[in-house]
Structures are given as structure tokens and as C-alpha cells.
Amino acid sequence: MEKKTIAVLTSGGDAPGMNAAIRAVVRTGIMHGAQILGVRRGYNGLLHGDMLELSLRSVSNIIGHGGTALLTARSPEFATPEGVQKAVSICRGFGIDGVVVIGGDGSFKGARALSQAGVPCVGIPGTIDNDIASTDYTIGFDTAMNTAVEMIDRLRDTTESHDRCSVVEVMGRRCGDIALLTGIAVGATAILVPEIPYDFEKDIIQRMQFTQKHGKKHFVILVAEGVGRVGGLAEAIEARTGIETRATVLGHVQRGGSPTLRDRVAGSRMGYRAVELLLEGKGNRVVGMHGDAIVDYDITEALEMKREFREDIYRMALEISI
Ligand code: ATP
């Protein structure tokens, strides 16, 4: 049987655990008799033929590192029909039979375009935001939340010492999952997420006043990125309550750092399955997790799925963070 060539790239925002997926793709592919090419800087690198053959040892000791060893980029050129055609020619030139694309929803759209143009692709959900409907879990989510918890625990020490209120913005774009679970873990008095509209008086001020009546003197208000800027909110809380209030945006620190066990294992399992699919001749698919199981879907089907926000967990969080 002719040796297959599989390319692997990371695209969109980086996420801790992407390296575990790259490593699994390389080693699974080679152990199944394929040649693996690592493409640098996502679709951008693909368009420029910026790729090299990866060996079993070339991915040694990357599983514990954050970021992506293949580097990542956004490529407006690739998102055009001409760009996709150019990528197809490059793939043909390198003898590429399939591509593993590790990234978010945007990267999956690129993988679908490339599959439809004749180069089979399999997507792996890699983003800290956990905002992909076809999977319960995206690589990087756990590490990002653990980093956020560590940072907010530190913030809480100083917030408590001064009887202050801290309004903390976490990442997640239009998805409130990081804010929700982190909010539970740090005991936030209020959690604001884009999925659920909030009322300033009822959902923030009255909650603060209620807990104050029950002896609380310091407050953490957790805000998901997609809700809006925290500076103005902190000023409004201070003006309304007289409690000294500071705003903190955790920002890109949440994207870095050594991946947790959960991200290393999820990345490894999804990378393994992605290569299996390509070697079985299945393209235009995305892998994901449902509970503990690895699943895969047609990319269009996956992109059309709607995310359900866990309102039950949100309600529980509000009841116990009081
Ligand atoms: P993250 O969630 O971390 O931002 P993402 O994969 O959603 O990751 P995007 O910037 O949306 O990040 O997409 C990454 C790349 O995928 C784009 O730069 C572009 O090259 C390609 N891409 C996005 N949308 C399309 C599309 N509709 N058709 C073809 N390619 C696309």
C-alpha cells in the first residue's frame, strides 16, 4: 500500500494542550505507516508551503508546554476561494492526502472548504473558550480556568484585606463557560455571562447587599468577556454602594502555561482519533468529546449545532455563592 502523507496545523488562537494533539497526530501517523508534515502558522503556512517532515522524536517533550510548537496565525487570504485553490495546489505538490486542523470554529470552516475542494481534513477543537457546539470539551479550557482560578485566588487575598470589591473579566468571547465554572470555583458573589441578560440592581447590587447582611465584607464579581468592559461596571458599583471597587482584566495570561492533565489527555485522544479517521479514508469530519467518549461529525453538521448554556449549573452557582 502506498504511504500516506498527513499534514497537521494549528490555527486561530493558541490553547494549552494543542501540543499534546500535535504529538499524538505525529506518533499515531508514523506508527500507522504514514508520513507526517508539520505546517507552521496555520493556513498561512499552508499557502506558503512552510512545512517540514516530523519524526517520532521531533515532538519529544512538547506535551507539557503551552502554546503550539507549530505556531499559529490567522489567514484572511485562505478564507477566499482563490486562497483555498492555492492551498489545494500546494497540498498536491507536497503529496498531502489529508490535513489535521487544530483550532476553533473559524478553522473548521477552513477545513470544510479545503475538504470540499478535494483535500480531506479532520478538525480538532482547540480553543480555551469551550465555545464549539459539537463537543462538550475544547482543548485548553481546563488549563485556562485553572490559571484564572489561581489569579483570582491571589486577587481575593488583597480584596479581602481591604474590604473591597473586585470585578474580574475572564476570557470566553461569546461563551460564558469559563466565567461560570471559574465563578463557582472562586465563590464569586455574581457571575455575568453573555447567555443570560443581567439586571444591575437585582443581579449585582441586591446580591452584594444580601451577603453583606450575612456578614460578607469583600466581593468578587466575575464577568465573561462577551458581557462588556469591566471598568465602567466597577465605577458604577462603587458609586452605587460606596464600596471601593477595582476592575481587573486577566487577559492573555489565561491562554498560556503548562497544560493540565485533562488538556494533555483530551489533546492526545483527539489527535489519535483524527489520524485514525484520515487513515480510514474519512475526511470533512471534526472530532470532539461527549462526556468521556471521543465522537466525530460531518463538519457542516457540527457547525450547524447550537450550544446549550448550562443554566442548571448557573442557577446552582447563584444559590451557593451567597
Ligand atoms: P479561535 O476560536 O481561537 O479564534 P478560530 O479557528 O475560530 O479560533 P478564526 O480566526 O476564526 O479562528 O479562523 C482561523 C482561520 O480559519 C482564519 O484566519 C481563516 O484562514 C480560516 N477561516 C475562517 N473562516 C473561514 C471560512 N469561512 N472559509 C475558509 N477559511 C476560513
PDB file of N, CA and C and ligand atoms in Angstrom, residues 11-15 18 43-44 47 72-80 84 101-114 126-129 131-132 173 255, ligand 1:
ATOM      1  N   SER A  11      -4.391  26.529  14.172  1.00  0.00           N
ATOM      2  CA  SER A  11      -4.948  27.730  13.535  1.00  0.00           C
ATOM      3  C   SER A  11      -5.817  28.509  14.519  1.00  0.00           C
ATOM      4  N   GLY A  12      -5.926  29.818  14.302  1.00  0.00           N
ATOM      5  CA  GLY A  12      -6.718  30.654  15.220  1.00  0.00           C
ATOM      6  C   GLY A  12      -5.946  30.884  16.506  1.00  0.00           C
ATOM      7  N   GLY A  13      -6.656  31.095  17.613  1.00  0.00           N
ATOM      8  CA  GLY A  13      -5.981  31.358  18.890  1.00  0.00           C
ATOM      9  C   GLY A  13      -5.311  30.110  19.424  1.00  0.00           C
ATOM     10  N   ASP A  14      -4.140  30.264  20.036  1.00  0.00           N
ATOM     11  CA  ASP A  14      -3.463  29.088  20.599  1.00  0.00           C
ATOM     12  C   ASP A  14      -4.171  28.655  21.881  1.00  0.00           C
ATOM     13  N   ALA A  15      -3.921  27.426  22.284  1.00  0.00           N
ATOM     14  CA  ALA A  15      -4.542  26.904  23.507  1.00  0.00           C
ATOM     15  C   ALA A  15      -3.626  25.843  24.100  1.00  0.00           C
ATOM     16  N   MET A  18      -2.674  21.994  22.746  1.00  0.00           N
ATOM     17  CA  MET A  18      -2.513  21.800  21.300  1.00  0.00           C
ATOM     18  C   MET A  18      -1.286  20.930  21.026  1.00  0.00           C
ATOM     19  N   TYR A  43      -3.087  28.091   8.308  1.00  0.00           N
ATOM     20  CA  TYR A  43      -3.363  28.123   6.867  1.00  0.00           C
ATOM     21  C   TYR A  43      -2.388  29.043   6.144  1.00  0.00           C
ATOM     22  N   ASN A  44      -1.877  30.024   6.869  1.00  0.00           N
ATOM     23  CA  ASN A  44      -0.894  30.935   6.296  1.00  0.00           C
ATOM     24  C   ASN A  44       0.340  30.164   5.819  1.00  0.00           C
ATOM     25  N   LEU A  47      -0.376  28.020   2.750  1.00  0.00           N
ATOM     26  CA  LEU A  47      -0.363  28.780   1.492  1.00  0.00           C
ATOM     27  C   LEU A  47       1.059  29.068   1.001  1.00  0.00           C
ATOM     28  N   THR A  72       0.908  29.572  15.300  1.00  0.00           N
ATOM     29  CA  THR A  72      -0.428  29.723  14.733  1.00  0.00           C
ATOM     30  C   THR A  72      -0.578  31.113  14.141  1.00  0.00           C
ATOM     31  N   ALA A  73      -1.586  31.269  13.307  1.00  0.00           N
ATOM     32  CA  ALA A  73      -1.805  32.572  12.669  1.00  0.00           C
ATOM     33  C   ALA A  73      -3.239  32.622  12.183  1.00  0.00           C
ATOM     34  N   ARG A  74      -3.661  33.817  11.790  1.00  0.00           N
ATOM     35  CA  ARG A  74      -4.945  33.937  11.088  1.00  0.00           C
ATOM     36  C   ARG A  74      -4.597  34.280   9.654  1.00  0.00           C
ATOM     37  N   SER A  75      -5.370  33.752   8.708  1.00  0.00           N
ATOM     38  CA  SER A  75      -5.034  33.956   7.300  1.00  0.00           C
ATOM     39  C   SER A  75      -6.254  34.407   6.496  1.00  0.00           C
ATOM     40  N   PRO A  76      -6.425  35.710   6.329  1.00  0.00           N
ATOM     41  CA  PRO A  76      -7.554  36.202   5.527  1.00  0.00           C
ATOM     42  C   PRO A  76      -7.490  35.677   4.092  1.00  0.00           C
ATOM     43  N   GLU A  77      -6.273  35.498   3.568  1.00  0.00           N
ATOM     44  CA  GLU A  77      -6.129  35.027   2.180  1.00  0.00           C
ATOM     45  C   GLU A  77      -6.737  33.625   2.013  1.00  0.00           C
ATOM     46  N   PHE A  78      -6.527  32.772   2.994  1.00  0.00           N
ATOM     47  CA  PHE A  78      -7.033  31.399   2.879  1.00  0.00           C
ATOM     48  C   PHE A  78      -8.564  31.374   2.841  1.00  0.00           C
ATOM     49  N   ALA A  79      -9.185  32.370   3.513  1.00  0.00           N
ATOM     50  CA  ALA A  79     -10.653  32.382   3.589  1.00  0.00           C
ATOM     51  C   ALA A  79     -11.317  32.885   2.300  1.00  0.00           C
ATOM     52  N   THR A  80     -10.595  32.887   1.188  1.00  0.00           N
ATOM     53  CA  THR A  80     -11.177  33.260  -0.113  1.00  0.00           C
ATOM     54  C   THR A  80     -11.129  32.025  -1.019  1.00  0.00           C
ATOM     55  N   VAL A  84      -8.199  29.053  -1.109  1.00  0.00           N
ATOM     56  CA  VAL A  84      -8.430  27.609  -0.936  1.00  0.00           C
ATOM     57  C   VAL A  84      -7.842  26.848  -2.132  1.00  0.00           C
ATOM     58  N   VAL A 101      -6.547  19.701  11.295  1.00  0.00           N
ATOM     59  CA  VAL A 101      -6.616  21.131  11.623  1.00  0.00           C
ATOM     60  C   VAL A 101      -7.029  21.274  13.083  1.00  0.00           C
ATOM     61  N   ILE A 102      -6.145  21.848  13.897  1.00  0.00           N
ATOM     62  CA  ILE A 102      -6.439  22.029  15.316  1.00  0.00           C
ATOM     63  C   ILE A 102      -6.762  23.505  15.527  1.00  0.00           C
ATOM     64  N   GLY A 103      -8.005  23.824  15.908  1.00  0.00           N
ATOM     65  CA  GLY A 103      -8.381  25.228  16.074  1.00  0.00           C
ATOM     66  C   GLY A 103      -9.837  25.355  16.457  1.00  0.00           C
ATOM     67  N   GLY A 104     -10.388  26.551  16.236  1.00  0.00           N
ATOM     68  CA  GLY A 104     -11.774  26.824  16.608  1.00  0.00           C
ATOM     69  C   GLY A 104     -12.717  26.729  15.421  1.00  0.00           C
ATOM     70  N   ASP A 105     -13.914  27.298  15.601  1.00  0.00           N
ATOM     71  CA  ASP A 105     -14.965  27.270  14.573  1.00  0.00           C
ATOM     72  C   ASP A 105     -14.507  27.808  13.223  1.00  0.00           C
ATOM     73  N   GLY A 106     -13.771  28.917  13.252  1.00  0.00           N
ATOM     74  CA  GLY A 106     -13.280  29.524  12.007  1.00  0.00           C
ATOM     75  C   GLY A 106     -12.367  28.555  11.274  1.00  0.00           C
ATOM     76  N   SER A 107     -11.503  27.921  12.026  1.00  0.00           N
ATOM     77  CA  SER A 107     -10.574  26.954  11.430  1.00  0.00           C
ATOM     78  C   SER A 107     -11.337  25.766  10.846  1.00  0.00           C
ATOM     79  N   PHE A 108     -12.445  25.390  11.489  1.00  0.00           N
ATOM     80  CA  PHE A 108     -13.267  24.285  10.967  1.00  0.00           C
ATOM     81  C   PHE A 108     -13.900  24.671   9.627  1.00  0.00           C
ATOM     82  N   LYS A 109     -14.296  25.954   9.504  1.00  0.00           N
ATOM     83  CA  LYS A 109     -14.859  26.399   8.214  1.00  0.00           C
ATOM     84  C   LYS A 109     -13.802  26.275   7.129  1.00  0.00           C
ATOM     85  N   GLY A 110     -12.563  26.617   7.477  1.00  0.00           N
ATOM     86  CA  GLY A 110     -11.460  26.458   6.531  1.00  0.00           C
ATOM     87  C   GLY A 110     -11.251  24.998   6.176  1.00  0.00           C
ATOM     88  N   ALA A 111     -11.365  24.126   7.177  1.00  0.00           N
ATOM     89  CA  ALA A 111     -11.171  22.681   6.946  1.00  0.00           C
ATOM     90  C   ALA A 111     -12.272  22.139   6.045  1.00  0.00           C
ATOM     91  N   ARG A 112     -13.479  22.664   6.202  1.00  0.00           N
ATOM     92  CA  ARG A 112     -14.584  22.231   5.340  1.00  0.00           C
ATOM     93  C   ARG A 112     -14.332  22.686   3.897  1.00  0.00           C
ATOM     94  N   ALA A 113     -13.888  23.950   3.747  1.00  0.00           N
ATOM     95  CA  ALA A 113     -13.631  24.475   2.395  1.00  0.00           C
ATOM     96  C   ALA A 113     -12.554  23.636   1.701  1.00  0.00           C
ATOM     97  N   LEU A 114     -11.523  23.298   2.448  1.00  0.00           N
ATOM     98  CA  LEU A 114     -10.417  22.525   1.873  1.00  0.00           C
ATOM     99  C   LEU A 114     -10.875  21.092   1.549  1.00  0.00           C
ATOM    100  N   GLY A 126      -9.598  23.077  19.369  1.00  0.00           N
ATOM    101  CA  GLY A 126      -8.553  23.624  20.233  1.00  0.00           C
ATOM    102  C   GLY A 126      -8.810  25.100  20.464  1.00  0.00           C
ATOM    103  N   THR A 127      -9.374  25.437  21.597  1.00  0.00           N
ATOM    104  CA  THR A 127      -9.600  26.831  21.994  1.00  0.00           C
ATOM    105  C   THR A 127      -9.934  26.836  23.471  1.00  0.00           C
ATOM    106  N   ILE A 128      -9.448  27.848  24.186  1.00  0.00           N
ATOM    107  CA  ILE A 128      -9.724  27.871  25.634  1.00  0.00           C
ATOM    108  C   ILE A 128     -11.195  28.182  25.919  1.00  0.00           C
ATOM    109  N   ASP A 129     -11.922  28.693  24.914  1.00  0.00           N
ATOM    110  CA  ASP A 129     -13.262  29.243  25.163  1.00  0.00           C
ATOM    111  C   ASP A 129     -14.359  28.208  25.380  1.00  0.00           C
ATOM    112  N   ASP A 131     -16.296  27.003  23.199  1.00  0.00           N
ATOM    113  CA  ASP A 131     -17.447  27.598  22.511  1.00  0.00           C
ATOM    114  C   ASP A 131     -17.831  26.842  21.237  1.00  0.00           C
ATOM    115  N   ILE A 132     -17.480  25.548  21.156  1.00  0.00           N
ATOM    116  CA  ILE A 132     -17.806  24.790  19.954  1.00  0.00           C
ATOM    117  C   ILE A 132     -18.941  23.814  20.272  1.00  0.00           C
ATOM    118  N   ARG A 173     -14.968  34.928  24.942  1.00  0.00           N
ATOM    119  CA  ARG A 173     -15.706  35.574  23.842  1.00  0.00           C
ATOM    120  C   ARG A 173     -17.218  35.509  24.071  1.00  0.00           C
ATOM    121  N   ARG A 255      -4.316  32.226  28.394  1.00  0.00           N
ATOM    122  CA  ARG A 255      -4.055  31.373  27.229  1.00  0.00           C
ATOM    123  C   ARG A 255      -2.762  30.567  27.374  1.00  0.00           C
TER     124      ARG A 255
HETATM  125  P1  ATP B   1     -10.360  30.878  17.876  1.00  0.00           P
HETATM  126  O1  ATP B   1     -11.688  30.381  18.368  1.00  0.00           O
HETATM  127  O2  ATP B   1      -9.274  30.581  18.795  1.00  0.00           O
HETATM  128  O3  ATP B   1     -10.352  32.302  17.391  1.00  0.00           O
HETATM  129  P2  ATP B   1     -10.785  30.082  15.167  1.00  0.00           P
HETATM  130  O4  ATP B   1     -10.365  28.868  14.447  1.00  0.00           O
HETATM  131  O5  ATP B   1     -12.268  30.304  15.309  1.00  0.00           O
HETATM  132  O6  ATP B   1     -10.044  30.023  16.546  1.00  0.00           O
HETATM  133  P3  ATP B   1     -10.528  32.228  13.228  1.00  0.00           P
HETATM  134  O7  ATP B   1      -9.611  33.387  13.221  1.00  0.00           O
HETATM  135  O8  ATP B   1     -11.989  32.486  13.178  1.00  0.00           O
HETATM  136  O9  ATP B   1     -10.113  31.364  14.497  1.00  0.00           O
HETATM  137  O10 ATP B   1     -10.188  31.262  11.977  1.00  0.00           O
HETATM  138  C1  ATP B   1      -8.872  30.841  11.724  1.00  0.00           C
HETATM  139  C2  ATP B   1      -8.604  30.820  10.246  1.00  0.00           C
HETATM  140  O11 ATP B   1      -9.516  29.926   9.595  1.00  0.00           O
HETATM  141  C3  ATP B   1      -8.820  32.154   9.532  1.00  0.00           C
HETATM  142  O12 ATP B   1      -7.714  33.008   9.624  1.00  0.00           O
HETATM  143  C4  ATP B   1      -9.065  31.710   8.105  1.00  0.00           C
HETATM  144  O13 ATP B   1      -7.837  31.490   7.417  1.00  0.00           O
HETATM  145  C5  ATP B   1      -9.780  30.380   8.265  1.00  0.00           C
HETATM  146  N1  ATP B   1     -11.216  30.588   8.072  1.00  0.00           N
HETATM  147  C6  ATP B   1     -12.098  31.186   8.913  1.00  0.00           C
HETATM  148  N2  ATP B   1     -13.331  31.231   8.370  1.00  0.00           N
HETATM  149  C7  ATP B   1     -13.248  30.670   7.148  1.00  0.00           C
HETATM  150  C8  ATP B   1     -14.164  30.401   6.104  1.00  0.00           C
HETATM  151  N3  ATP B   1     -15.462  30.753   6.195  1.00  0.00           N
HETATM  152  N4  ATP B   1     -13.705  29.790   4.980  1.00  0.00           N
HETATM  153  C9  ATP B   1     -12.416  29.437   4.859  1.00  0.00           C
HETATM  154  N5  ATP B   1     -11.495  29.656   5.821  1.00  0.00           N
HETATM  155  C10 ATP B   1     -11.894  30.259   6.954  1.00  0.00           C
END
